[in-house]
Amino acid sequence: MLKTFDLVLIGVMTATAAVTYTIKHRAELKLEEVHRLEAEIKLEKDTIDLLKADWALQSQPNRLERLVNAYNAELQLQPTDSTALVHAKELPMLKSEVPVPDVTEAKAGARGATVASAKGATGKAQPPPMPVPRGAAQQRDAVEQRGVVADEADEIETGSVE
């Protein structure tokens, strides 16, 4: 019986040695991959530094001035007037910053347009309602509760730069 126990222990030791070797081999492969990735990162950083240096050379004011003088007849460049520049507050608003119109005003405007078109006025005709696919009814209701109909959201003016 002692011999079987010894054989079992030898089998367990062999299995643990094989598992240990496998884990060590995988760790070495991962370490090689890490070194490879670090080398790629260093190469990319060096490339970025080289491109920044090239950009600094290409955008030097005295070089640009020489190019402008050399190609002035073809390009016909002129200095920018200070009145041509705008301030940030003069730019149009983002669509997300546009105030939501009042629901009662939107409904009253829609009623007025349908009444005017019924009387034969030359106002903007309302398109016929489109069938709503399943699941979209809840989305439409949520949008209408906020006071913005999908078609009206595209018509909101965001201002202009003059």
mmCIF file of N, CA and C in Angstrom, residues 30-137:
data_model
loop_
_atom_site.group_PDB
_atom_site.id
_atom_site.type_symbol
_atom_site.label_atom_id
_atom_site.label_comp_id
_atom_site.label_asym_id
_atom_site.label_seq_id
_atom_site.Cartn_x
_atom_site.Cartn_y
_atom_site.Cartn_z
ATOM 1 N N LYS A 30 3.425 36.949 -21.756
ATOM 2 C CA LYS A 30 2.793 38.240 -21.442
ATOM 3 C C LYS A 30 3.843 39.327 -21.253
ATOM 4 N N LEU A 31 4.980 38.983 -20.626
ATOM 5 C CA LEU A 31 6.046 39.956 -20.429
ATOM 6 C C LEU A 31 6.619 40.399 -21.774
ATOM 7 N N GLU A 32 6.785 39.467 -22.703
ATOM 8 C CA GLU A 32 7.250 39.824 -24.043
ATOM 9 C C GLU A 32 6.249 40.747 -24.739
ATOM 10 N N GLU A 33 4.960 40.478 -24.564
ATOM 11 C CA GLU A 33 3.935 41.334 -25.164
ATOM 12 C C GLU A 33 3.970 42.734 -24.561
ATOM 13 N N VAL A 34 4.187 42.818 -23.256
ATOM 14 C CA VAL A 34 4.283 44.124 -22.595
ATOM 15 C C VAL A 34 5.474 44.897 -23.141
ATOM 16 N N HIS A 35 6.618 44.223 -23.310
ATOM 17 C CA HIS A 35 7.801 44.900 -23.865
ATOM 18 C C HIS A 35 7.546 45.364 -25.289
ATOM 19 N N ARG A 36 6.861 44.542 -26.074
ATOM 20 C CA ARG A 36 6.541 44.916 -27.450
ATOM 21 C C ARG A 36 5.627 46.148 -27.473
ATOM 22 N N LEU A 37 4.606 46.154 -26.598
ATOM 23 C CA LEU A 37 3.692 47.302 -26.551
ATOM 24 C C LEU A 37 4.399 48.562 -26.072
ATOM 25 N N GLU A 38 5.304 48.417 -25.107
ATOM 26 C CA GLU A 38 6.062 49.583 -24.645
ATOM 27 C C GLU A 38 6.932 50.145 -25.761
ATOM 28 N N ALA A 39 7.511 49.256 -26.580
ATOM 29 C CA ALA A 39 8.325 49.721 -27.709
ATOM 30 C C ALA A 39 7.451 50.447 -28.731
ATOM 31 N N GLU A 40 6.244 49.927 -28.986
ATOM 32 C CA GLU A 40 5.329 50.602 -29.916
ATOM 33 C C GLU A 40 4.918 51.970 -29.387
ATOM 34 N N ILE A 41 4.647 52.055 -28.087
ATOM 35 C CA ILE A 41 4.259 53.336 -27.477
ATOM 36 C C ILE A 41 5.402 54.333 -27.596
ATOM 37 N N LYS A 42 6.639 53.874 -27.323
ATOM 38 C CA LYS A 42 7.790 54.773 -27.445
ATOM 39 C C LYS A 42 7.939 55.262 -28.882
ATOM 40 N N LEU A 43 7.752 54.368 -29.854
ATOM 41 C CA LEU A 43 7.843 54.751 -31.255
ATOM 42 C C LEU A 43 6.775 55.790 -31.605
ATOM 43 N N GLU A 44 5.547 55.595 -31.125
ATOM 44 C CA GLU A 44 4.468 56.555 -31.395
ATOM 45 C C GLU A 44 4.767 57.906 -30.745
ATOM 46 N N LYS A 45 5.291 57.897 -29.519
ATOM 47 C CA LYS A 45 5.634 59.164 -28.857
ATOM 48 C C LYS A 45 6.740 59.882 -29.617
ATOM 49 N N ASP A 46 7.735 59.118 -30.093
ATOM 50 C CA ASP A 46 8.809 59.741 -30.881
ATOM 51 C C ASP A 46 8.256 60.326 -32.181
ATOM 52 N N THR A 47 7.333 59.605 -32.789
ATOM 53 C CA THR A 47 6.713 60.102 -34.022
ATOM 54 C C THR A 47 5.931 61.387 -33.758
ATOM 55 N N ILE A 48 5.203 61.422 -32.645
ATOM 56 C CA ILE A 48 4.444 62.629 -32.285
ATOM 57 C C ILE A 48 5.394 63.800 -32.062
ATOM 58 N N ASP A 49 6.509 63.561 -31.345
ATOM 59 C CA ASP A 49 7.485 64.626 -31.119
ATOM 60 C C ASP A 49 8.070 65.119 -32.442
ATOM 61 N N LEU A 50 8.352 64.199 -33.353
ATOM 62 C CA LEU A 50 8.890 64.581 -34.658
ATOM 63 C C LEU A 50 7.880 65.411 -35.447
ATOM 64 N N LEU A 51 6.615 65.007 -35.404
ATOM 65 C CA LEU A 51 5.582 65.761 -36.115
ATOM 66 C C LEU A 51 5.379 67.152 -35.510
ATOM 67 N N LYS A 52 5.460 67.247 -34.180
ATOM 68 C CA LYS A 52 5.352 68.567 -33.538
ATOM 69 C C LYS A 52 6.504 69.470 -33.966
ATOM 70 N N ALA A 53 7.706 68.908 -34.030
ATOM 71 C CA ALA A 53 8.857 69.707 -34.461
ATOM 72 C C ALA A 53 8.691 70.133 -35.920
ATOM 73 N N ASP A 54 8.196 69.235 -36.750
ATOM 74 C CA ASP A 54 7.963 69.572 -38.155
ATOM 75 C C ASP A 54 6.903 70.661 -38.283
ATOM 76 N N TRP A 55 5.841 70.572 -37.473
ATOM 77 C CA TRP A 55 4.804 71.594 -37.502
ATOM 78 C C TRP A 55 5.368 72.948 -37.077
ATOM 79 N N ALA A 56 6.244 72.936 -36.063
ATOM 80 C CA ALA A 56 6.851 74.193 -35.616
ATOM 81 C C ALA A 56 7.679 74.814 -36.740
ATOM 82 N N LEU A 57 8.385 73.979 -37.494
ATOM 83 C CA LEU A 57 9.165 74.511 -38.613
ATOM 84 C C LEU A 57 8.261 75.025 -39.726
ATOM 85 N N GLN A 58 7.213 74.294 -40.041
ATOM 86 C CA GLN A 58 6.336 74.675 -41.147
ATOM 87 C C GLN A 58 5.526 75.936 -40.848
ATOM 88 N N SER A 59 5.240 76.183 -39.589
ATOM 89 C CA SER A 59 4.372 77.319 -39.253
ATOM 90 C C SER A 59 5.142 78.520 -38.707
ATOM 91 N N GLN A 60 6.429 78.596 -38.969
ATOM 92 C CA GLN A 60 7.193 79.763 -38.537
ATOM 93 C C GLN A 60 6.720 80.995 -39.303
ATOM 94 N N PRO A 61 6.496 82.097 -38.592
ATOM 95 C CA PRO A 61 5.963 83.301 -39.255
ATOM 96 C C PRO A 61 6.850 83.809 -40.396
ATOM 97 N N ASN A 62 8.176 83.793 -40.236
ATOM 98 C CA ASN A 62 9.031 84.315 -41.314
ATOM 99 C C ASN A 62 8.958 83.419 -42.550
ATOM 100 N N ARG A 63 8.816 82.100 -42.383
ATOM 101 C CA ARG A 63 8.660 81.191 -43.520
ATOM 102 C C ARG A 63 7.331 81.454 -44.220
ATOM 103 N N LEU A 64 6.258 81.618 -43.425
ATOM 104 C CA LEU A 64 4.947 81.883 -44.006
ATOM 105 C C LEU A 64 4.932 83.219 -44.749
ATOM 106 N N GLU A 65 5.637 84.208 -44.198
ATOM 107 C CA GLU A 65 5.690 85.510 -44.863
ATOM 108 C C GLU A 65 6.409 85.405 -46.205
ATOM 109 N N ARG A 66 7.498 84.619 -46.259
ATOM 110 C CA ARG A 66 8.200 84.414 -47.531
ATOM 111 C C ARG A 66 7.283 83.728 -48.543
ATOM 112 N N LEU A 67 6.507 82.742 -48.094
ATOM 113 C CA LEU A 67 5.600 82.049 -49.003
ATOM 114 C C LEU A 67 4.501 82.977 -49.505
ATOM 115 N N VAL A 68 3.980 83.816 -48.600
ATOM 116 C CA VAL A 68 2.939 84.763 -49.010
ATOM 117 C C VAL A 68 3.490 85.717 -50.053
ATOM 118 N N ASN A 69 4.702 86.210 -49.829
ATOM 119 C CA ASN A 69 5.291 87.134 -50.807
ATOM 120 C C ASN A 69 5.561 86.428 -52.134
ATOM 121 N N ALA A 70 5.967 85.182 -52.082
ATOM 122 C CA ALA A 70 6.296 84.460 -53.316
ATOM 123 C C ALA A 70 5.039 84.138 -54.128
ATOM 124 N N TYR A 71 3.958 83.810 -53.462
ATOM 125 C CA TYR A 71 2.735 83.397 -54.160
ATOM 126 C C TYR A 71 1.616 84.428 -54.046
ATOM 127 N N ASN A 72 1.954 85.674 -53.779
ATOM 128 C CA ASN A 72 0.953 86.715 -53.592
ATOM 129 C C ASN A 72 0.119 86.935 -54.850
ATOM 130 N N ALA A 73 0.742 86.875 -56.001
ATOM 131 C CA ALA A 73 0.008 87.120 -57.249
ATOM 132 C C ALA A 73 -1.034 86.029 -57.493
ATOM 133 N N GLU A 74 -0.715 84.774 -57.150
ATOM 134 C CA GLU A 74 -1.658 83.673 -57.373
ATOM 135 C C GLU A 74 -2.748 83.617 -56.310
ATOM 136 N N LEU A 75 -2.353 83.817 -55.052
ATOM 137 C CA LEU A 75 -3.306 83.647 -53.956
ATOM 138 C C LEU A 75 -4.135 84.896 -53.679
ATOM 139 N N GLN A 76 -3.568 86.057 -53.914
ATOM 140 C CA GLN A 76 -4.220 87.339 -53.646
ATOM 141 C C GLN A 76 -4.738 87.401 -52.208
ATOM 142 N N LEU A 77 -3.869 87.093 -51.262
ATOM 143 C CA LEU A 77 -4.235 87.101 -49.841
ATOM 144 C C LEU A 77 -4.272 88.525 -49.319
ATOM 145 N N GLN A 78 -5.168 88.772 -48.356
ATOM 146 C CA GLN A 78 -5.273 90.075 -47.719
ATOM 147 C C GLN A 78 -5.356 89.861 -46.212
ATOM 148 N N PRO A 79 -4.858 90.812 -45.430
ATOM 149 C CA PRO A 79 -4.963 90.668 -43.971
ATOM 150 C C PRO A 79 -6.424 90.675 -43.529
ATOM 151 N N THR A 80 -6.702 89.991 -42.456
ATOM 152 C CA THR A 80 -8.054 89.926 -41.923
ATOM 153 C C THR A 80 -8.370 91.213 -41.171
ATOM 154 N N ASP A 81 -9.523 91.803 -41.470
ATOM 155 C CA ASP A 81 -9.948 92.994 -40.748
ATOM 156 C C ASP A 81 -10.351 92.611 -39.333
ATOM 157 N N SER A 82 -10.125 93.507 -38.411
ATOM 158 C CA SER A 82 -10.504 93.222 -37.023
ATOM 159 C C SER A 82 -12.025 93.171 -36.871
ATOM 160 N N THR A 83 -12.743 93.770 -37.795
ATOM 161 C CA THR A 83 -14.212 93.727 -37.721
ATOM 162 C C THR A 83 -14.759 92.406 -38.236
ATOM 163 N N ALA A 84 -13.929 91.617 -38.895
ATOM 164 C CA ALA A 84 -14.386 90.329 -39.423
ATOM 165 C C ALA A 84 -14.394 89.250 -38.345
ATOM 166 N N LEU A 85 -13.811 89.509 -37.211
ATOM 167 C CA LEU A 85 -13.771 88.535 -36.122
ATOM 168 C C LEU A 85 -15.006 88.687 -35.246
ATOM 169 N N VAL A 86 -15.506 87.598 -34.726
ATOM 170 C CA VAL A 86 -16.686 87.644 -33.860
ATOM 171 C C VAL A 86 -16.303 87.156 -32.469
ATOM 172 N N HIS A 87 -17.079 87.592 -31.510
ATOM 173 C CA HIS A 87 -16.908 87.139 -30.133
ATOM 174 C C HIS A 87 -17.741 85.881 -29.918
ATOM 175 N N ALA A 88 -17.435 85.153 -28.874
ATOM 176 C CA ALA A 88 -18.141 83.900 -28.603
ATOM 177 C C ALA A 88 -19.631 84.146 -28.358
ATOM 178 N N LYS A 89 -19.976 85.275 -27.759
ATOM 179 C CA LYS A 89 -21.392 85.538 -27.477
ATOM 180 C C LYS A 89 -22.184 85.830 -28.752
ATOM 181 N N GLU A 90 -21.495 86.154 -29.846
ATOM 182 C CA GLU A 90 -22.173 86.434 -31.110
ATOM 183 C C GLU A 90 -22.431 85.180 -31.942
ATOM 184 N N LEU A 91 -21.870 84.057 -31.539
ATOM 185 C CA LEU A 91 -22.069 82.810 -32.271
ATOM 186 C C LEU A 91 -23.458 82.269 -32.009
ATOM 187 N N PRO A 92 -24.030 81.509 -32.932
ATOM 188 C CA PRO A 92 -25.356 80.934 -32.700
ATOM 189 C C PRO A 92 -25.301 79.896 -31.585
ATOM 190 N N MET A 93 -26.460 79.712 -30.933
ATOM 191 C CA MET A 93 -26.542 78.755 -29.835
ATOM 192 C C MET A 93 -26.481 77.333 -30.360
ATOM 193 N N LEU A 94 -26.044 76.435 -29.495
ATOM 194 C CA LEU A 94 -26.121 75.024 -29.816
ATOM 195 C C LEU A 94 -27.577 74.588 -29.763
ATOM 196 N N LYS A 95 -27.921 73.559 -30.484
ATOM 197 C CA LYS A 95 -29.299 73.090 -30.516
ATOM 198 C C LYS A 95 -29.749 72.645 -29.124
ATOM 199 N N SER A 96 -28.811 72.115 -28.323
ATOM 200 C CA SER A 96 -29.165 71.677 -26.976
ATOM 201 C C SER A 96 -29.441 72.858 -26.048
ATOM 202 N N GLU A 97 -28.949 74.057 -26.389
ATOM 203 C CA GLU A 97 -29.149 75.228 -25.544
ATOM 204 C C GLU A 97 -30.355 76.067 -25.958
ATOM 205 N N VAL A 98 -31.022 75.704 -27.040
ATOM 206 C CA VAL A 98 -32.168 76.460 -27.523
ATOM 207 C C VAL A 98 -33.302 76.298 -26.521
ATOM 208 N N PRO A 99 -33.935 77.400 -26.089
ATOM 209 C CA PRO A 99 -35.025 77.263 -25.123
ATOM 210 C C PRO A 99 -36.211 76.515 -25.735
ATOM 211 N N VAL A 100 -36.871 75.737 -24.900
ATOM 212 C CA VAL A 100 -38.020 74.951 -25.350
ATOM 213 C C VAL A 100 -39.207 75.893 -25.514
ATOM 214 N N PRO A 101 -39.887 75.861 -26.681
ATOM 215 C CA PRO A 101 -41.028 76.758 -26.873
ATOM 216 C C PRO A 101 -42.198 76.347 -25.987
ATOM 217 N N ASP A 102 -43.049 77.327 -25.695
ATOM 218 C CA ASP A 102 -44.226 77.090 -24.871
ATOM 219 C C ASP A 102 -45.214 76.222 -25.642
ATOM 220 N N VAL A 103 -45.800 75.219 -24.977
ATOM 221 C CA VAL A 103 -46.705 74.276 -25.636
ATOM 222 C C VAL A 103 -47.945 74.987 -26.152
ATOM 223 N N THR A 104 -48.485 75.916 -25.374
ATOM 224 C CA THR A 104 -49.717 76.591 -25.791
ATOM 225 C C THR A 104 -49.489 77.434 -27.037
ATOM 226 N N GLU A 105 -48.302 78.085 -27.147
ATOM 227 C CA GLU A 105 -48.002 78.884 -28.330
ATOM 228 C C GLU A 105 -47.872 77.998 -29.555
ATOM 229 N N ALA A 106 -47.248 76.837 -29.401
ATOM 230 C CA ALA A 106 -47.063 75.928 -30.537
ATOM 231 C C ALA A 106 -48.401 75.389 -31.017
ATOM 232 N N LYS A 107 -49.289 75.027 -30.066
ATOM 233 C CA LYS A 107 -50.599 74.506 -30.458
ATOM 234 C C LYS A 107 -51.449 75.591 -31.096
ATOM 235 N N ALA A 108 -51.367 76.804 -30.557
ATOM 236 C CA ALA A 108 -52.137 77.903 -31.124
ATOM 237 C C ALA A 108 -51.635 78.219 -32.530
ATOM 238 N N GLY A 109 -50.345 78.165 -32.731
ATOM 239 C CA GLY A 109 -49.787 78.417 -34.057
ATOM 240 C C GLY A 109 -50.210 77.342 -35.042
ATOM 241 N N ALA A 110 -50.268 76.099 -34.599
ATOM 242 C CA ALA A 110 -50.686 75.006 -35.476
ATOM 243 C C ALA A 110 -52.173 75.141 -35.813
ATOM 244 N N ARG A 111 -53.001 75.515 -34.842
ATOM 245 C CA ARG A 111 -54.437 75.702 -35.094
ATOM 246 C C ARG A 111 -54.658 76.849 -36.070
ATOM 247 N N GLY A 112 -53.911 77.918 -35.890
ATOM 248 C CA GLY A 112 -54.048 79.069 -36.777
ATOM 249 C C GLY A 112 -53.670 78.716 -38.206
ATOM 250 N N ALA A 113 -52.654 77.888 -38.363
ATOM 251 C CA ALA A 113 -52.221 77.493 -39.699
ATOM 252 C C ALA A 113 -53.262 76.611 -40.362
ATOM 253 N N THR A 114 -53.893 75.712 -39.598
ATOM 254 C CA THR A 114 -54.903 74.837 -40.203
ATOM 255 C C THR A 114 -56.156 75.629 -40.525
ATOM 256 N N VAL A 115 -56.513 76.594 -39.686
ATOM 257 C CA VAL A 115 -57.688 77.420 -39.967
ATOM 258 C C VAL A 115 -57.427 78.262 -41.205
ATOM 259 N N ALA A 116 -56.227 78.834 -41.303
ATOM 260 C CA ALA A 116 -55.899 79.674 -42.459
ATOM 261 C C ALA A 116 -55.885 78.849 -43.731
ATOM 262 N N SER A 117 -55.380 77.633 -43.684
ATOM 263 C CA SER A 117 -55.357 76.817 -44.891
ATOM 264 C C SER A 117 -56.762 76.342 -45.251
ATOM 265 N N ALA A 118 -57.643 76.187 -44.261
ATOM 266 C CA ALA A 118 -59.020 75.789 -44.539
ATOM 267 C C ALA A 118 -59.774 76.928 -45.220
ATOM 268 N N LYS A 119 -59.401 78.168 -44.912
ATOM 269 C CA LYS A 119 -60.069 79.321 -45.511
ATOM 270 C C LYS A 119 -59.484 79.682 -46.871
ATOM 271 N N GLY A 120 -58.474 78.944 -47.302
ATOM 272 C CA GLY A 120 -57.918 79.226 -48.622
ATOM 273 C C GLY A 120 -56.767 80.201 -48.586
ATOM 274 N N ALA A 121 -56.211 80.476 -47.433
ATOM 275 C CA ALA A 121 -55.082 81.400 -47.355
ATOM 276 C C ALA A 121 -53.851 80.727 -47.952
ATOM 277 N N THR A 122 -52.864 81.534 -48.277
ATOM 278 C CA THR A 122 -51.657 81.003 -48.904
ATOM 279 C C THR A 122 -50.627 80.610 -47.859
ATOM 280 N N GLY A 123 -51.044 80.215 -46.694
ATOM 281 C CA GLY A 123 -50.120 79.819 -45.625
ATOM 282 C C GLY A 123 -49.528 78.451 -45.883
ATOM 283 N N LYS A 124 -48.667 78.034 -45.021
ATOM 284 C CA LYS A 124 -47.986 76.742 -45.143
ATOM 285 C C LYS A 124 -48.974 75.630 -44.833
ATOM 286 N N ALA A 125 -49.154 74.706 -45.752
ATOM 287 C CA ALA A 125 -50.087 73.596 -45.551
ATOM 288 C C ALA A 125 -49.470 72.573 -44.630
ATOM 289 N N GLN A 126 -50.290 71.999 -43.763
ATOM 290 C CA GLN A 126 -49.824 70.975 -42.831
ATOM 291 C C GLN A 126 -49.825 69.628 -43.536
ATOM 292 N N PRO A 127 -48.766 68.832 -43.386
ATOM 293 C CA PRO A 127 -48.741 67.516 -44.009
ATOM 294 C C PRO A 127 -49.694 66.580 -43.280
ATOM 295 N N PRO A 128 -50.230 65.584 -43.978
ATOM 296 C CA PRO A 128 -51.134 64.647 -43.320
ATOM 297 C C PRO A 128 -50.373 63.836 -42.285
ATOM 298 N N PRO A 129 -51.039 63.430 -41.197
ATOM 299 C CA PRO A 129 -50.335 62.676 -40.160
ATOM 300 C C PRO A 129 -49.881 61.325 -40.700
ATOM 301 N N MET A 130 -48.670 60.940 -40.303
ATOM 302 C CA MET A 130 -48.101 59.672 -40.735
ATOM 303 C C MET A 130 -48.447 58.601 -39.713
ATOM 304 N N PRO A 131 -48.631 57.341 -40.138
ATOM 305 C CA PRO A 131 -48.886 56.271 -39.182
ATOM 306 C C PRO A 131 -47.663 56.084 -38.287
ATOM 307 N N VAL A 132 -47.911 55.828 -37.024
ATOM 308 C CA VAL A 132 -46.851 55.707 -36.045
ATOM 309 C C VAL A 132 -46.555 54.230 -35.812
ATOM 310 N N PRO A 133 -45.290 53.795 -35.984
ATOM 311 C CA PRO A 133 -44.968 52.399 -35.724
ATOM 312 C C PRO A 133 -45.032 52.093 -34.230
ATOM 313 N N ARG A 134 -45.109 50.817 -33.905
ATOM 314 C CA ARG A 134 -45.180 50.404 -32.502
ATOM 315 C C ARG A 134 -43.958 50.888 -31.751
ATOM 316 N N GLY A 135 -44.149 51.307 -30.507
ATOM 317 C CA GLY A 135 -43.059 51.767 -29.669
ATOM 318 C C GLY A 135 -42.750 53.237 -29.864
ATOM 319 N N ALA A 136 -43.058 53.769 -31.022
ATOM 320 C CA ALA A 136 -42.768 55.173 -31.286
ATOM 321 C C ALA A 136 -43.837 56.077 -30.692
ATOM 322 N N ALA A 137 -45.011 55.526 -30.391
ATOM 323 C CA ALA A 137 -46.082 56.342 -29.816
ATOM 324 C C ALA A 137 -45.666 56.883 -28.458
#
